[in-house]
Coordinates of N, CA, C and O and ligand atoms in Angstrom, one line a residue:
A1 N -39.8 31.9 74.0 CA -40.0 33.4 73.3 C -41.0 33.1 72.3 O -40.8 32.2 71.7
I2 N -41.3 34.3 71.8 CA -42.1 34.3 70.6 C -41.2 34.5 69.3 O -40.2 35.2 69.5
E3 N -41.3 33.5 68.6 CA -40.6 33.3 67.3 C -41.5 33.4 66.1 O -42.5 33.3 66.1
R4 N -40.7 33.5 65.0 CA -41.3 33.3 63.8 C -40.5 32.2 63.0 O -39.4 32.1 63.0
T5 N -41.4 31.5 62.1 CA -40.5 30.3 61.3 C -41.3 30.4 59.8 O -42.3 30.8 59.7
L6 N -40.5 29.9 58.9 CA -41.2 29.8 57.4 C -41.6 28.5 57.3 O -40.8 27.4 57.6
S7 N -42.7 28.3 56.8 CA -43.3 27.0 56.3 C -43.5 27.1 54.9 O -44.0 28.2 54.5
I8 N -43.3 26.0 54.4 CA -43.8 25.8 53.1 C -44.5 24.6 52.9 O -44.2 23.4 53.4
I9 N -45.8 24.7 52.3 CA -46.7 23.5 51.9 C -46.3 23.2 50.6 O -46.2 24.0 49.7
K10 N -45.6 22.1 50.5 CA -45.0 21.6 49.0 C -46.0 21.4 47.9 O -47.2 20.8 48.2
P11 N -45.5 21.1 46.8 CA -46.4 21.0 45.6 C -47.3 19.7 45.8 O -48.5 19.7 45.3
D12 N -46.8 18.6 46.3 CA -47.6 17.2 46.8 C -48.8 17.7 47.6 O -50.0 17.1 47.2
A13 N -48.5 18.4 48.6 CA -49.7 18.6 49.5 C -50.8 19.7 49.1 O -51.9 19.6 49.2
V14 N -50.1 20.7 48.2 CA -51.1 21.6 47.5 C -51.9 20.9 46.5 O -53.1 20.9 46.4
A15 N -51.4 19.9 45.9 CA -52.1 19.0 44.8 C -53.1 18.3 45.4 O -54.1 18.0 44.8
K16 N -52.7 17.8 46.6 CA -53.7 17.1 47.5 C -55.0 17.8 48.0 O -55.9 17.2 48.7
N17 N -54.8 19.1 47.8 CA -56.0 20.0 48.5 C -56.1 20.0 49.8 O -57.2 19.9 50.2
V18 N -54.8 19.9 50.7 CA -54.9 19.9 52.0 C -54.2 21.2 52.7 O -53.8 21.0 53.8
I19 N -54.1 22.2 51.8 CA -53.6 23.5 52.4 C -54.3 23.7 54.0 O -53.7 24.2 55.0
G20 N -55.5 23.7 53.8 CA -56.4 24.0 55.0 C -56.0 23.4 56.1 O -56.0 23.7 57.3
Q21 N -56.2 21.9 55.9 CA -56.0 21.0 56.9 C -54.6 21.1 57.6 O -54.7 21.0 58.9
I22 N -53.7 21.5 56.9 CA -52.1 21.7 57.3 C -52.3 22.9 58.3 O -51.7 22.9 59.4
V23 N -52.9 24.1 57.5 CA -52.9 25.4 58.3 C -53.6 25.4 59.6 O -53.4 25.8 60.6
S24 N -54.7 24.4 59.6 CA -55.6 24.1 60.7 C -54.6 23.6 61.8 O -54.8 23.7 63.2
R25 N -53.8 22.8 61.6 CA -53.0 22.0 62.5 C -52.0 23.1 63.3 O -51.6 23.1 64.4
F26 N -51.4 23.9 62.3 CA -50.8 25.0 63.0 C -51.5 25.9 63.8 O -51.1 26.3 65.1
E27 N -52.7 26.3 63.5 CA -53.7 27.2 64.3 C -53.9 26.4 65.6 O -53.9 27.1 66.6
T28 N -54.5 25.3 65.6 CA -54.6 24.6 66.7 C -53.6 24.3 67.7 O -53.7 24.3 68.9
A29 N -52.5 24.5 67.2 CA -51.3 24.3 68.1 C -50.7 25.9 68.7 O -49.9 25.9 69.2
G30 N -51.5 26.8 68.3 CA -51.4 28.0 68.7 C -50.3 29.0 67.9 O -50.0 30.0 68.2
L31 N -50.2 28.6 66.7 CA -49.3 29.2 65.9 C -50.2 30.4 64.9 O -51.4 29.5 64.6
K32 N -49.8 31.4 64.6 CA -50.5 32.4 63.9 C -49.7 32.5 62.4 O -48.6 32.6 62.4
V33 N -50.6 32.4 61.5 CA -50.0 32.7 60.0 C -50.1 34.3 60.1 O -51.0 35.0 60.1
V34 N -48.7 34.8 59.9 CA -48.4 36.3 59.7 C -48.1 36.8 58.5 O -48.1 38.1 58.2
A35 N -48.0 35.9 57.4 CA -47.9 36.3 56.1 C -48.0 34.9 55.4 O -47.7 33.9 55.8
A36 N -48.6 35.1 54.2 CA -48.8 34.0 53.3 C -48.9 34.0 51.9 O -49.4 35.2 51.5
R37 N -48.5 33.4 50.9 CA -48.8 33.3 49.4 C -48.7 32.2 48.9 O -47.9 31.3 49.2
L38 N -49.6 31.8 47.9 CA -49.5 30.8 47.1 C -48.7 31.2 45.8 O -49.0 32.2 45.3
T39 N -47.6 30.5 45.7 CA -46.9 30.9 44.4 C -46.1 29.8 43.8 O -45.7 28.6 44.4
Q40 N -45.7 29.9 42.4 CA -45.2 28.9 41.5 C -43.5 29.2 41.5 O -43.4 30.5 41.2
L41 N -42.7 28.5 42.1 CA -41.2 28.9 42.4 C -40.7 28.7 41.0 O -41.0 27.7 40.2
S42 N -39.8 29.6 40.5 CA -39.0 29.2 39.3 C -37.7 28.5 40.0 O -37.5 28.4 41.1
R43 N -37.0 28.0 38.8 CA -36.0 27.1 39.1 C -34.8 27.8 40.1 O -34.2 27.5 41.0
A44 N -34.7 29.3 39.7 CA -33.8 29.9 40.2 C -34.2 30.3 41.6 O -33.3 30.4 42.6
E45 N -35.4 30.6 41.9 CA -35.7 30.7 43.3 C -35.7 29.7 44.3 O -35.4 29.5 45.3
A46 N -36.0 28.3 43.6 CA -35.9 27.1 44.5 C -34.5 26.8 44.7 O -34.1 26.2 45.7
E47 N -33.6 27.0 43.7 CA -32.1 26.6 43.9 C -31.6 27.5 44.9 O -30.7 27.2 45.7
G48 N -32.1 29.0 45.0 CA -31.6 29.7 45.8 C -32.0 29.6 47.3 O -31.2 29.7 48.4
F49 N -33.4 29.0 47.3 CA -33.8 28.8 48.7 C -33.1 27.5 49.2 O -32.9 27.6 50.5
Y50 N -32.7 26.6 48.4 CA -32.0 25.3 49.1 C -30.7 25.5 48.8 O -30.1 24.3 48.6
A51 N -30.0 26.7 48.6 CA -28.4 26.7 48.3 C -27.7 25.9 49.3 O -26.7 25.3 48.9
V52 N -28.1 25.7 50.5 CA -27.2 25.0 51.6 C -27.3 23.5 51.2 O -26.4 22.9 51.7
H53 N -27.9 23.1 50.3 CA -28.0 21.8 49.9 C -27.5 21.4 48.5 O -27.4 20.4 48.1
A54 N -26.8 22.7 47.9 CA -26.4 22.4 46.5 C -25.6 21.4 46.1 O -25.6 20.8 45.1
A55 N -24.6 21.1 47.1 CA -23.7 19.9 47.1 C -24.3 18.4 47.2 O -23.6 17.5 46.9
R56 N -25.4 18.4 47.5 CA -26.0 17.1 47.8 C -26.5 16.3 46.9 O -27.0 16.9 45.8
P57 N -26.5 14.9 46.9 CA -27.0 14.2 45.6 C -28.3 14.3 45.3 O -28.9 14.4 44.1
F58 N -29.2 14.6 46.4 CA -30.7 14.9 45.9 C -31.2 16.3 45.5 O -32.1 16.6 45.5
F59 N -30.1 17.0 45.6 CA -30.4 18.5 45.0 C -31.3 18.8 43.9 O -32.2 19.4 44.0
K60 N -30.9 18.1 42.8 CA -31.6 18.4 41.5 C -33.1 17.9 41.5 O -34.1 18.5 41.1
D61 N -33.1 16.6 42.3 CA -34.6 16.0 42.3 C -35.4 17.0 43.3 O -36.6 17.1 43.1
L62 N -34.6 17.6 44.2 CA -35.4 18.5 45.1 C -36.1 19.8 44.5 O -37.1 20.0 44.6
V63 N -35.2 20.2 43.7 CA -35.6 21.5 43.0 C -36.5 21.3 41.9 O -37.4 21.8 41.7
D64 N -36.4 20.0 41.3 CA -37.4 19.6 40.0 C -38.7 19.5 40.8 O -39.7 19.8 40.4
F65 N -38.7 18.8 42.0 CA -40.1 18.6 42.9 C -40.6 19.8 43.2 O -41.7 20.2 43.1
M66 N -39.9 20.9 44.0 CA -40.3 22.1 44.3 C -40.8 22.9 43.2 O -41.6 23.9 43.5
I67 N -40.4 22.7 42.1 CA -41.0 23.5 40.8 C -42.1 23.0 40.1 O -42.6 23.4 39.2
S68 N -42.4 21.5 40.4 CA -43.5 20.8 39.8 C -44.7 21.4 39.8 O -45.8 20.7 39.5
G69 N -45.0 22.4 40.8 CA -46.4 22.9 40.9 C -46.3 24.0 42.0 O -45.3 24.3 42.6
P70 N -47.4 24.7 42.1 CA -47.5 25.7 43.3 C -47.1 25.4 44.6 O -47.6 24.2 45.1
V71 N -46.5 26.2 45.5 CA -46.4 26.0 46.9 C -46.9 26.9 47.7 O -47.4 28.0 47.2
F72 N -47.3 26.9 48.9 CA -48.0 27.8 49.7 C -47.0 28.1 50.8 O -46.7 27.3 51.7
V73 N -46.2 29.4 50.8 CA -45.3 29.9 51.5 C -46.0 30.7 52.7 O -46.7 31.5 52.2
Q74 N -45.5 30.5 54.0 CA -46.1 31.2 55.1 C -45.1 31.6 56.1 O -44.1 30.7 56.4
V75 N -45.3 32.5 56.8 CA -44.4 32.9 58.2 C -45.6 32.5 59.2 O -46.7 33.1 59.3
L76 N -45.0 31.6 60.1 CA -45.9 31.4 61.4 C -45.3 31.8 62.6 O -43.8 32.0 62.4
E77 N -45.9 32.5 63.5 CA -45.6 33.1 64.6 C -46.2 32.7 65.8 O -47.4 32.2 65.7
G78 N -45.3 32.4 67.0 CA -45.9 32.0 68.4 C -44.7 31.7 69.3 O -43.5 31.7 68.8
E79 N -45.1 31.1 70.5 CA -44.2 30.7 71.3 C -43.5 29.6 70.9 O -44.0 28.6 70.3
G80 N -42.2 29.6 70.9 CA -41.2 28.3 70.4 C -41.7 28.0 69.0 O -41.8 26.7 68.5
A81 N -42.2 28.8 67.9 CA -42.7 28.5 66.8 C -41.8 27.6 66.0 O -42.2 26.6 65.2
I82 N -40.4 27.7 66.0 CA -39.5 26.9 65.2 C -39.7 25.5 65.5 O -39.8 24.6 64.6
L83 N -39.6 25.1 66.8 CA -39.6 23.8 67.3 C -41.1 23.2 67.3 O -41.2 22.0 67.0
K84 N -41.9 24.0 67.6 CA -43.3 23.8 67.5 C -43.8 23.3 66.1 O -44.4 22.1 66.1
N85 N -43.4 24.0 65.1 CA -43.5 23.4 63.6 C -42.9 22.3 63.4 O -43.5 21.3 62.8
R86 N -41.6 22.1 63.7 CA -40.8 20.9 63.5 C -41.5 19.6 64.2 O -41.6 18.6 63.4
D87 N -42.1 19.7 65.4 CA -42.7 18.8 66.0 C -44.0 18.4 65.2 O -44.3 17.3 65.0
L88 N -44.8 19.5 64.8 CA -46.2 19.1 64.2 C -45.7 18.5 62.7 O -46.5 17.8 62.1
M89 N -44.6 18.8 62.0 CA -44.3 18.2 60.8 C -43.9 16.7 60.8 O -44.3 15.8 60.0
G90 N -42.9 16.5 61.9 CA -42.5 15.0 62.1 C -41.2 14.8 61.1 O -40.7 15.8 60.6
A91 N -40.7 13.6 61.2 CA -39.5 13.5 60.5 C -39.5 13.8 59.1 O -40.4 13.5 58.4
T92 N -38.4 14.2 58.5 CA -38.1 14.5 57.0 C -38.7 13.3 56.3 O -39.2 13.6 55.3
D93 N -38.4 12.0 56.4 CA -38.6 11.0 56.0 C -40.0 10.6 56.5 O -40.1 10.0 57.7
P94 N -41.2 10.4 55.8 CA -42.4 10.2 56.4 C -42.5 9.0 56.9 O -43.3 8.7 57.7
K95 N -41.8 8.0 56.5 CA -41.7 6.6 56.9 C -41.3 6.4 58.6 O -41.6 5.5 59.0
K96 N -40.5 7.4 58.9 CA -39.8 7.7 60.0 C -40.9 8.6 61.1 O -40.3 8.7 62.1
A97 N -41.7 9.2 60.3 CA -42.4 10.3 61.0 C -43.2 9.8 62.2 O -44.0 8.7 61.7
E98 N -43.4 10.2 63.3 CA -44.4 9.8 64.3 C -45.9 9.9 63.9 O -46.3 10.8 63.2
K99 N -46.7 9.0 64.3 CA -48.2 9.0 63.9 C -48.7 10.5 64.2 O -48.3 10.9 65.4
G100 N -49.5 10.9 63.5 CA -50.4 12.1 63.9 C -49.8 13.3 63.6 O -50.1 14.5 63.6
T101 N -48.3 13.3 63.0 CA -47.7 14.2 62.3 C -48.3 14.7 61.0 O -48.7 13.7 60.2
I102 N -47.8 15.7 60.5 CA -48.3 16.3 58.9 C -47.7 15.3 58.0 O -48.3 14.8 57.1
R103 N -46.5 15.0 58.2 CA -45.7 14.1 57.3 C -46.1 12.7 57.3 O -46.4 11.9 56.3
A104 N -46.4 12.2 58.5 CA -47.1 10.9 58.7 C -48.3 10.9 57.9 O -48.8 9.8 57.3
D105 N -49.2 11.9 58.0 CA -50.7 11.8 57.5 C -50.6 12.1 55.9 O -51.8 11.7 55.3
F106 N -49.9 13.0 55.6 CA -50.0 13.5 54.4 C -48.8 13.3 53.3 O -49.1 13.7 52.1
A107 N -47.6 12.8 53.7 CA -46.6 12.8 52.8 C -46.4 11.5 52.5 O -46.6 10.5 53.0
E108 N -45.6 11.2 51.0 CA -45.6 9.9 50.4 C -44.1 9.3 50.5 O -44.0 8.3 50.5
S109 N -43.2 10.3 50.5 CA -41.7 10.2 50.4 C -40.9 11.1 50.9 O -41.4 12.2 51.1
I110 N -39.6 10.8 50.8 CA -38.7 11.8 51.6 C -38.6 13.1 50.5 O -38.3 14.1 51.1
D111 N -38.8 12.8 49.1 CA -38.8 14.0 48.6 C -40.2 14.7 48.4 O -40.3 15.9 48.6
A112 N -41.3 14.0 48.3 CA -42.5 14.7 48.4 C -43.2 14.4 49.9 O -43.9 13.6 50.1
N113 N -42.5 15.3 50.6 CA -42.8 15.3 52.2 C -43.7 16.3 52.7 O -43.4 16.6 53.9
A114 N -44.4 16.8 51.8 CA -45.5 17.8 52.2 C -45.2 19.2 52.6 O -46.1 20.2 52.4
V115 N -44.4 19.3 53.5 CA -44.0 20.5 54.1 C -42.5 20.9 54.4 O -41.8 19.7 54.5
H116 N -42.1 21.9 54.4 CA -40.8 22.4 54.9 C -41.0 23.1 56.1 O -41.9 24.3 56.1
G117 N -39.9 23.3 57.1 CA -39.8 24.1 58.1 C -38.5 24.5 58.6 O -37.7 23.7 58.5
S118 N -38.5 25.8 58.8 CA -37.0 26.3 59.2 C -36.4 25.3 60.4 O -37.3 25.2 61.2
D119 N -35.3 25.2 60.5 CA -34.5 24.3 61.3 C -34.0 25.0 62.7 O -33.6 24.4 63.7
A120 N -33.9 26.3 62.4 CA -33.2 27.1 63.6 C -33.5 28.4 63.5 O -34.0 28.9 62.4
A121 N -33.2 29.2 64.5 CA -33.4 30.8 64.5 C -32.7 31.5 63.3 O -33.4 32.4 62.5
E122 N -31.7 31.2 63.0 CA -30.9 31.8 61.8 C -31.3 31.7 60.5 O -31.3 32.4 59.8
T123 N -31.6 30.3 60.4 CA -32.1 29.8 59.1 C -33.5 30.4 59.0 O -33.9 30.9 57.8
A124 N -34.3 30.5 60.1 CA -35.8 31.1 60.0 C -35.5 32.5 59.4 O -36.3 33.0 58.6
A125 N -34.8 33.2 60.1 CA -34.5 34.7 59.7 C -34.1 34.9 58.3 O -34.7 35.6 57.4
V126 N -33.2 33.8 57.8 CA -32.7 34.0 56.4 C -33.9 33.5 55.4 O -34.2 34.3 54.4
E127 N -34.6 32.4 55.8 CA -35.6 32.0 54.9 C -36.8 33.0 54.8 O -37.5 33.1 53.7
I128 N -37.3 33.6 55.9 CA -38.4 34.4 55.9 C -38.0 35.7 55.0 O -38.8 36.0 54.2
A129 N -36.9 36.3 55.3 CA -36.5 37.3 54.3 C -36.5 37.0 52.9 O -36.6 37.7 52.0
Y130 N -36.0 35.7 52.5 CA -36.1 35.1 51.2 C -37.4 35.4 50.5 O -37.5 35.7 49.4
F131 N -38.6 35.2 51.1 CA -39.7 35.0 50.5 C -40.7 36.2 50.9 O -41.7 36.6 50.1
F132 N -40.5 37.0 52.0 CA -41.2 38.0 52.5 C -40.8 39.4 53.0 O -39.8 39.3 54.0
P133 N -40.7 40.2 52.1 CA -40.1 41.6 52.4 C -40.8 42.1 53.8 O -41.9 41.7 54.2
V134 N -40.1 42.5 54.8 CA -40.5 42.8 56.1 C -41.9 43.7 56.2 O -42.6 43.4 57.0
L135 N -42.1 44.6 55.1 CA -43.4 45.4 55.2 C -44.6 44.5 55.0 O -45.6 44.9 55.3
N136 N -44.5 43.4 54.4 CA -45.7 42.4 54.2 C -45.9 41.5 55.4 O -46.7 40.4 55.0
V137 N -45.1 41.5 56.4 CA -45.4 40.5 57.6 C -46.1 41.4 58.5 O -45.8 42.4 58.9
Y138 N -47.3 40.8 59.0 CA -48.1 41.5 59.8 C -48.3 40.6 61.2 O -49.1 39.8 61.3
S139 N -47.5 41.0 62.1 CA -47.7 40.7 63.5 C -49.0 41.0 64.1 O -49.7 41.9 63.8
R140 N -49.6 39.9 64.8 CA -51.1 40.3 65.4 C -51.3 39.8 66.5 O -50.5 38.6 67.0
Ligands
CMP1 P1 -37.0 20.2 53.6 O1 -37.2 20.2 54.9 O2 -37.6 20.9 52.5 O3 -35.1 20.4 53.3 C1 -34.6 19.8 52.2 C2 -35.3 18.6 51.5 O4 -34.5 17.6 50.8 C3 -36.1 17.7 52.6 O5 -37.3 18.4 53.2 C4 -36.3 16.5 51.8 O6 -37.6 16.7 51.3 C5 -35.3 16.4 50.7 N1 -34.5 15.4 50.8 C6 -34.4 14.2 49.9 N2 -33.5 13.5 50.2 C7 -33.2 13.8 51.4 C8 -32.1 13.3 52.4 N3 -31.4 12.2 52.0 N4 -31.8 13.9 53.6 C9 -32.5 15.2 53.7 N5 -33.3 15.7 53.1 C10 -33.7 15.1 51.7

């Protein structure tokens, strides 16, 4: 089925100037960017986005990292977009990510891991709505 998923290129990858290289991987895999913006998250925005992780020990470091510089937030659309994006990203911990994945190639650590992607249809819907009002999403 055609799906949409939220992708975030995190501050480490934005700082490395590899937004285009990462987006190119999505496009090569048949995913389309249907909404996008470069934005500096506030602490409140980052905490709200990662609210499901609020009780985890890594929460404060995660939020600190996500507000350390601008991020590139996008909605990707395509056949099986949620799983396809997760396959392109590789494992959360870049040390465990398969060769050729975005995290294996661009990430340094489990915190500075280059990208975020929605993990399921329900979270994708919530995450897309968090960053993009419906009217700013252009299916094509
Ligand atoms: P992300 O997909 O953005 O979702 C939550 C983030 O928390 C995750 O990527 C990691 O960057 C970060 N994180 C740090 N430590 C852990 C951990 N032990 N398990 C899962 N995620 C972690």
